[in-house]
Structure formats: C-alpha cells, structure tokens
Amino acid sequence: MRWMWIDRFVAFESGRRAVAVKCVSRAEDHLHDNYPAYPLMPATLIIEGMAQTAGVLVGEARQFADRVVLAKVPRATFAGDVLPGDTLQYEARLERIDDAGAMTSGQVQCNGRPLGEIDIVFSHLPRETADQLGIPSHNFVFHDDFRRLLAAFGLDMSRYPTAE
Amino acid sequence: MKFHMVDRITALAPGERINTVKSLAYAEEYLADHFPTFPVMPGVLMLECLVQSAGWLVRVSEDFAHSLINLALVKNVTFKSFLAPGQLLQVEVECRQLESRRSEFSGWGRCGANEIVKARFELRHENLAERDPGFAALDHENISHARRHYALLSCPAAAERKT
C-alpha cells in the first residue's frame, strides 16, 4: 500500500479551495482485508484523502514554506459504504491560516452524492520542536508526488522554492 | 500490504475495554511515502488502530453478531507526537455506549509514557443480509474470517509475551 490518497486535482484556487478525486479500485490490496467478502474503502483513509487535498491547499497558500502536519480532526462523518468502482471527490476550503497552522472544512462526495464532512486542523511544525525531535529541517511533507499532482493540474511548480 | 492495524490483543473486558499493541516496522510499505525522508506512522492509521481495536471489542462483546463494523463518526481526534519505525503503539479503548447497531468509544494510543493520539468515535454494526437476504453468505464469510483472525490476535501465549 502506497500513501497517496488522491489521484488528481480538478480545481485549485490558491488560498481558498481545492478539489481532488480518488478512484477506488479492487486492485488496491488493503480493501480485501476490509472486508474479505465485501471490500470497502476504510473511513480513516477517506479522512486521509481529505487531509491530502486540504494539506496541499494549506501548503501552497504559503509557497510550501511550512512543514504542514495533521494536528486534529475535530469532526468527520460518514454516511455510507464506498465500494470498488466508486469515485470520491474531496472539496476542501481554507477557513484560517497563520504562523501556527491552519483550519480547513471539507465535503466528500461519492459518485456525486454527499458522503460526509471532514474538518481538519493542521500545525506548521515550529523549528524548535523539529530540532528537538530530530525532524529534518527541509520540507519533507510536500515531496515530488504532490508536486507532480499539482503540475499535472497545470500549476507552474517552478514558481515555488524547492523542498531542500 | 495487509490492512491489519492490531498486532496483538493484550486485555479485553467485554462491553468495557480493550488493550492492543501495534508495532511499527520499517518494512511497512506506506512508510516509503510518509515521508520519503522522515518515516513516521500516518496519523489516520493510528486512528485506524483505535478503530480496529474497538471493532474487536464489539465483536467479542456481541459474539460476532455483525459482519461489518464501520466508522460512522469521529470527534476530537488529536495527534500529539510522531511514532517511528521500531516503536510500539499501545492502544487502550474504552466503550462509552454499546447498542445492538451502534457503539461509542474513547481511545488512546501511547508510546511508553507519551500520549501520541487520542480520539472519540462511533461505530455502526451491520449485516449485509439486512439489505438483501441474498448477501447472507457474505456475512457468514466475513464473520468466520473475523473469528479465525481473533483467535490469532488473542491467544493467551500472545498476551503473555512481554511488550
């Protein structure tokens, strides 16, 4: 299992809103443990899809200068099952952003129908904490896969400083 | 990759609480992406450890009556620190309410004395046969699989091993 939970962006309005989609495939290993006779997309991975959509929105808003990490999920709701062949759409809105972190609200649709709502609080990892915990000083969060997703959507990635 | 976020059940009191352990291994594939230069357990997978632990508590408390036990609602999940390869997440989940078709929990994940994650959440318990009687065989398959898996996770020899 890789750790990419969005397949492409379909809308990106800097500092405001991002929309990404994820195709759910029977070829994904983890579905077959959840459940062996009835493969379903695990709800926690739906939270991650929203966290990746919203996290990129938060990171881009400050030119990927911050190490943006998940701090809280105040609320997430799930109304139904997500099956192989379904398409999820994550819409994240930036509610607040400052030096300490950011807050986003989000809605998930499955095949165009509402599935749930997921709100997220992100932290911008402070330099002192990072040094104490031996965390890399470069921006390890927004690695090449995310940059490729944004480039594929049409963003000019040469406008942003590199991760190093 | 297996979507198994419980390695061992160390204690279980039906209808009340469960303690489990998840060890984090460098060999787990997703760590290569999260993150390429800083491998740590993704926060939502730590939440999944709590959710799967609660799922075992429900199954044992209701003698494996339901085939699907899914997350319905998450409230106030807080991630406090990172878990790195070579570390153990010690999970404790407390049942706040257990009804036939839903349940409510508080859960914590700790590494030694450090609290790494805490959450409140609700699960939904279902059988596919409630939707269509033709699905009864699928319920049966899921439930037998869960019983076999539980036997592995909870055997006394496993619980007695020091962690």
Coordinates of C-alpha atoms in Angstrom, one line a residue:
Chain A
M1 CA 0.0 0.0 0.0
R2 CA 1.4 3.4 -1.0
W3 CA 0.5 6.6 0.7
M4 CA -1.2 8.7 -2.0
W5 CA -4.9 9.0 -1.4
I6 CA -5.8 11.5 -4.1
D7 CA -5.4 10.7 -7.8
R8 CA -5.7 14.2 -9.4
F9 CA -6.8 17.7 -8.7
V10 CA -9.9 19.0 -10.6
A11 CA -9.9 22.6 -9.1
F12 CA -7.4 24.6 -7.2
E13 CA -8.0 28.2 -6.1
S14 CA -4.9 29.4 -4.2
G15 CA -5.6 30.1 -0.5
R16 CA -9.3 29.4 -1.0
R17 CA -10.4 26.0 -2.2
A18 CA -9.1 22.7 -3.7
V19 CA -11.0 19.8 -5.2
A20 CA -9.4 16.4 -5.8
V21 CA -10.7 13.0 -6.9
K22 CA -9.8 9.4 -5.8
C23 CA -10.8 6.3 -7.8
V24 CA -11.5 3.3 -5.6
S25 CA -10.1 0.1 -7.2
R26 CA -10.5 -3.6 -6.5
A27 CA -6.8 -3.7 -7.3
E28 CA -6.0 -2.0 -4.0
D29 CA -4.7 -4.6 -1.6
H30 CA -6.0 -3.1 1.7
L31 CA -9.6 -3.2 0.6
H32 CA -9.6 -7.0 0.7
D33 CA -8.9 -7.0 4.4
N34 CA -11.8 -4.6 5.0
Y35 CA -13.7 -6.9 4.4
P36 CA -12.6 -10.2 2.8
A37 CA -16.1 -10.9 1.4
Y38 CA -17.1 -7.3 0.8
P39 CA -14.2 -4.9 0.1
L40 CA -14.9 -1.4 1.3
M41 CA -12.7 1.8 1.4
P42 CA -11.8 2.3 5.1
A43 CA -13.2 5.5 6.5
T44 CA -9.9 6.5 8.0
L45 CA -8.3 6.5 4.5
I46 CA -11.2 8.8 3.4
I47 CA -10.0 11.2 6.2
E48 CA -6.5 11.0 4.7
G49 CA -7.8 11.8 1.2
M50 CA -9.3 15.0 2.7
A51 CA -6.1 15.6 4.7
Q52 CA -4.0 15.4 1.5
T53 CA -6.4 17.7 -0.5
A54 CA -6.6 20.2 2.3
G55 CA -2.9 19.9 3.2
V56 CA -1.7 20.8 -0.3
L57 CA -4.2 23.7 -0.2
V58 CA -2.6 24.9 3.1
G59 CA 1.0 24.3 1.9
E60 CA 0.5 26.1 -1.4
A61 CA -1.1 29.1 0.3
R62 CA 2.4 30.0 1.8
Q63 CA 4.5 28.7 -1.1
F64 CA 5.3 25.4 0.6
A65 CA 7.5 27.1 3.2
D66 CA 5.9 25.3 6.2
R67 CA 6.1 21.7 7.3
V68 CA 2.3 21.2 7.4
V69 CA 1.3 18.2 9.6
L70 CA -2.1 16.9 10.8
A71 CA -2.9 18.1 14.4
K72 CA -6.6 17.5 14.9
V73 CA -9.7 16.1 13.3
P74 CA -12.5 18.0 15.2
R75 CA -15.2 16.2 13.3
A76 CA -15.7 13.6 10.5
T77 CA -18.9 11.9 9.4
F78 CA -19.5 9.0 7.0
A79 CA -23.0 8.3 5.7
G80 CA -22.4 5.1 3.6
D81 CA -20.2 2.5 2.1
V82 CA -17.6 3.2 -0.6
L83 CA -17.1 0.3 -3.0
P84 CA -14.6 -0.6 -5.7
G85 CA -15.5 1.3 -8.9
D86 CA -16.7 4.4 -6.9
T87 CA -15.2 7.8 -7.3
L88 CA -14.6 10.0 -4.3
Q89 CA -14.4 13.8 -4.6
Y90 CA -12.9 15.8 -1.8
E91 CA -13.6 19.6 -1.6
A92 CA -11.5 21.4 1.0
R93 CA -11.9 25.1 1.9
L94 CA -9.3 27.1 3.8
E95 CA -11.0 28.7 6.8
R96 CA -8.0 30.2 8.6
I97 CA -4.2 30.2 8.2
D98 CA -1.4 31.8 10.3
D99 CA 2.1 31.1 11.5
A100 CA 0.9 28.4 13.9
G101 CA -1.2 26.5 11.4
A102 CA -4.4 26.3 9.5
M103 CA -8.0 25.1 9.7
T104 CA -10.0 23.6 6.8
S105 CA -13.5 22.4 6.3
G106 CA -14.4 19.8 3.7
Q107 CA -17.1 17.8 2.0
V108 CA -16.8 14.4 0.5
Q109 CA -18.9 13.1 -2.3
C110 CA -19.2 9.6 -3.6
N111 CA -20.3 9.4 -7.3
G112 CA -21.6 12.9 -7.0
R113 CA -23.7 12.2 -3.8
P114 CA -22.8 13.7 -0.4
L115 CA -20.9 11.1 1.7
G116 CA -19.6 13.1 4.6
E117 CA -18.0 16.2 6.1
I118 CA -14.4 16.3 7.4
D119 CA -12.9 19.3 9.2
I120 CA -9.1 19.4 9.9
V121 CA -6.7 21.4 11.9
F122 CA -3.1 21.5 10.7
S123 CA 0.1 22.6 12.5
H124 CA 3.0 24.3 11.0
L125 CA 5.9 22.4 12.7
P126 CA 7.8 25.0 14.7
R127 CA 11.6 24.9 14.1
E128 CA 12.5 24.5 17.8
T129 CA 10.2 21.4 18.2
A130 CA 11.5 20.0 14.9
D131 CA 15.1 20.3 16.1
Q132 CA 14.4 18.7 19.4
L133 CA 12.7 15.7 17.9
G134 CA 15.4 15.3 15.2
I135 CA 12.9 16.1 12.4
P136 CA 14.5 17.0 9.0
S137 CA 14.9 20.8 8.5
H138 CA 13.8 20.6 4.9
N139 CA 10.2 20.4 3.9
F140 CA 9.7 16.6 3.9
V141 CA 5.9 16.9 3.7
F142 CA 5.4 18.1 0.1
H143 CA 7.5 15.6 -1.7
D144 CA 7.7 15.0 -5.5
D145 CA 4.5 13.1 -5.8
F146 CA 2.4 16.0 -4.6
R147 CA 4.4 18.4 -6.8
R148 CA 3.7 16.2 -9.8
L149 CA -0.1 16.2 -9.0
L150 CA -0.1 20.0 -8.9
A151 CA 2.0 20.2 -12.1
A152 CA -0.4 17.8 -13.8
F153 CA -3.3 20.1 -12.9
G154 CA -1.4 22.9 -14.6
L155 CA 0.3 24.8 -11.8
D156 CA 3.7 26.2 -12.6
M157 CA 5.8 24.5 -10.0
S158 CA 8.9 26.4 -10.9
R159 CA 7.3 29.4 -9.1
Y160 CA 7.8 27.7 -5.7
P161 CA 11.1 27.2 -3.9
T162 CA 12.3 23.5 -4.0
A163 CA 11.9 21.3 -0.9
E164 CA 15.6 21.4 0.0
Chain B
M1 CA 0.2 -4.9 2.5
K2 CA -2.4 -6.1 4.9
F3 CA -4.8 -3.6 6.5
H4 CA -4.2 -5.1 9.9
M5 CA -3.6 -2.3 12.5
V6 CA -3.7 -4.6 15.6
D7 CA -0.8 -7.0 16.2
R8 CA -1.9 -8.4 19.5
I9 CA -4.8 -8.1 21.9
T10 CA -3.3 -7.9 25.5
A11 CA -6.5 -7.4 27.5
L12 CA -10.2 -7.4 26.8
A13 CA -13.2 -6.9 29.1
P14 CA -16.4 -7.5 27.1
G15 CA -18.6 -4.3 26.9
E16 CA -15.9 -2.3 28.7
R17 CA -12.4 -2.0 27.3
I18 CA -9.7 -3.5 25.2
N19 CA -5.9 -3.1 25.1
T20 CA -3.9 -3.8 22.0
V21 CA -0.5 -3.3 20.5
K22 CA 0.6 -2.2 17.1
S23 CA 4.3 -2.4 16.3
L24 CA 5.6 -0.1 13.6
A25 CA 8.1 -1.8 11.2
Y26 CA 10.3 -0.1 8.6
A27 CA 9.3 -2.9 6.3
E28 CA 5.7 -1.5 6.0
E29 CA 5.3 -0.1 2.5
Y30 CA 3.4 3.1 3.1
L31 CA 6.3 4.5 5.2
A32 CA 8.2 5.0 2.0
D33 CA 5.7 7.7 1.0
H34 CA 5.1 9.0 4.6
F35 CA 7.5 10.5 4.4
P36 CA 10.4 9.7 2.0
T37 CA 12.9 11.4 4.2
F38 CA 11.1 11.1 7.6
P39 CA 9.2 7.8 8.0
V40 CA 6.5 8.1 10.7
M41 CA 3.2 6.4 11.1
P42 CA 0.4 8.4 9.4
G43 CA -2.0 9.9 11.9
V44 CA -5.1 8.3 10.3
L45 CA -3.5 4.9 10.6
M46 CA -3.0 5.5 14.4
L47 CA -6.7 6.3 14.4
E48 CA -7.3 3.1 12.5
C49 CA -5.5 1.2 15.3
L50 CA -8.1 2.6 17.7
V51 CA -11.0 1.8 15.4
Q52 CA -9.9 -1.8 14.7
S53 CA -9.3 -2.3 18.4
A54 CA -12.9 -1.1 19.1
G55 CA -14.1 -3.4 16.4
W56 CA -12.7 -6.4 18.2
L57 CA -14.2 -5.2 21.4
V58 CA -17.7 -5.0 19.7
R59 CA -17.3 -8.4 18.0
V60 CA -16.3 -10.2 21.2
S61 CA -19.0 -8.3 23.3
E62 CA -21.8 -9.4 20.9
D63 CA -20.3 -12.8 20.0
F64 CA -19.6 -11.9 16.4
A65 CA -23.2 -11.0 15.5
H66 CA -22.3 -8.5 12.8
S67 CA -20.3 -8.8 9.6
L68 CA -19.5 -5.1 9.0
I69 CA -18.3 -2.8 11.8
N70 CA -17.5 0.6 10.3
L71 CA -16.6 4.1 11.4
A72 CA -19.7 6.4 11.4
L73 CA -18.4 9.5 13.2
V74 CA -15.1 10.9 14.5
K75 CA -14.9 13.6 17.2
N76 CA -11.9 15.4 18.5
V77 CA -9.0 13.3 17.2
T78 CA -5.7 14.9 18.5
F79 CA -2.3 13.9 17.2
K80 CA 0.4 14.8 19.7
S81 CA 3.6 13.3 18.5
F82 CA 5.2 11.0 15.9
L83 CA 5.6 7.2 16.0
A84 CA 8.8 6.0 14.3
P85 CA 9.8 2.5 13.0
G86 CA 10.9 0.4 15.9
Q87 CA 8.4 1.8 18.3
L88 CA 5.2 0.3 19.7
L89 CA 1.8 1.9 19.9
Q90 CA 0.0 0.8 23.0
V91 CA -3.7 1.2 22.4
E92 CA -6.5 1.5 25.0
V93 CA -10.1 1.8 24.0
E94 CA -13.0 2.3 26.4
C95 CA -16.6 1.6 25.5
R96 CA -18.9 4.5 26.4
Q97 CA -22.0 3.0 24.9
L98 CA -22.8 -0.3 23.3
E99 CA -26.1 -0.8 21.5
S100 CA -27.0 -3.5 19.0
R101 CA -26.4 -1.5 15.9
R102 CA -24.0 1.2 17.1
S103 CA -21.4 1.9 19.7
E104 CA -19.4 4.8 21.1
F105 CA -15.7 4.9 22.3
S106 CA -12.9 6.9 23.7
G107 CA -9.4 5.7 22.7
W108 CA -5.8 6.5 23.4
G109 CA -2.5 5.5 21.7
R110 CA 0.7 5.7 23.8
C111 CA 4.3 5.0 23.3
G112 CA 5.9 4.4 26.7
A113 CA 4.7 7.4 28.8
N114 CA 3.9 9.6 25.9
E115 CA 0.4 10.0 24.6
I116 CA 0.6 10.0 20.8
V117 CA -3.1 10.1 19.8
K118 CA -6.5 10.3 21.4
A119 CA -10.0 10.2 19.9
R120 CA -13.7 9.8 20.4
F121 CA -15.6 7.9 17.7
E122 CA -18.8 5.9 16.9
L123 CA -19.1 2.7 15.0
R124 CA -22.0 1.3 13.0
H125 CA -22.7 -2.5 13.1
E126 CA -24.4 -4.1 10.2
N127 CA -25.1 -7.3 8.3
L128 CA -25.4 -7.3 4.6
A129 CA -28.4 -9.6 4.8
E130 CA -30.4 -6.7 6.3
R131 CA -30.1 -5.0 2.9
D132 CA -30.7 -8.2 0.8
P133 CA -31.2 -11.7 2.2
G134 CA -29.1 -13.0 -0.7
F135 CA -26.0 -11.5 0.9
A136 CA -26.2 -13.8 4.0
A137 CA -23.3 -16.0 2.7
L138 CA -21.0 -12.9 2.5
D139 CA -21.8 -12.1 6.1
H140 CA -21.0 -15.7 7.1
E141 CA -17.7 -15.5 5.3
N142 CA -16.7 -12.2 6.9
I143 CA -17.7 -13.4 10.4
S144 CA -15.8 -16.8 10.1
H145 CA -12.8 -14.9 8.9
A146 CA -13.1 -12.5 11.9
R147 CA -13.4 -15.4 14.3
R148 CA -10.2 -17.1 12.9
H149 CA -8.3 -13.8 13.0
Y150 CA -9.4 -13.1 16.5
A151 CA -8.1 -16.5 17.7
L152 CA -4.7 -15.5 16.4
L153 CA -4.7 -12.0 17.9
S154 CA -5.9 -13.1 21.3
C155 CA -4.3 -16.4 22.0
P156 CA -3.0 -16.5 25.7
A157 CA 0.5 -17.2 24.5
A158 CA 0.5 -13.9 22.6
A159 CA -1.0 -11.9 25.5
E160 CA 1.6 -13.3 27.9
R161 CA 4.6 -12.2 25.8
K162 CA 6.1 -9.1 27.3
T163 CA 5.7 -5.9 25.2

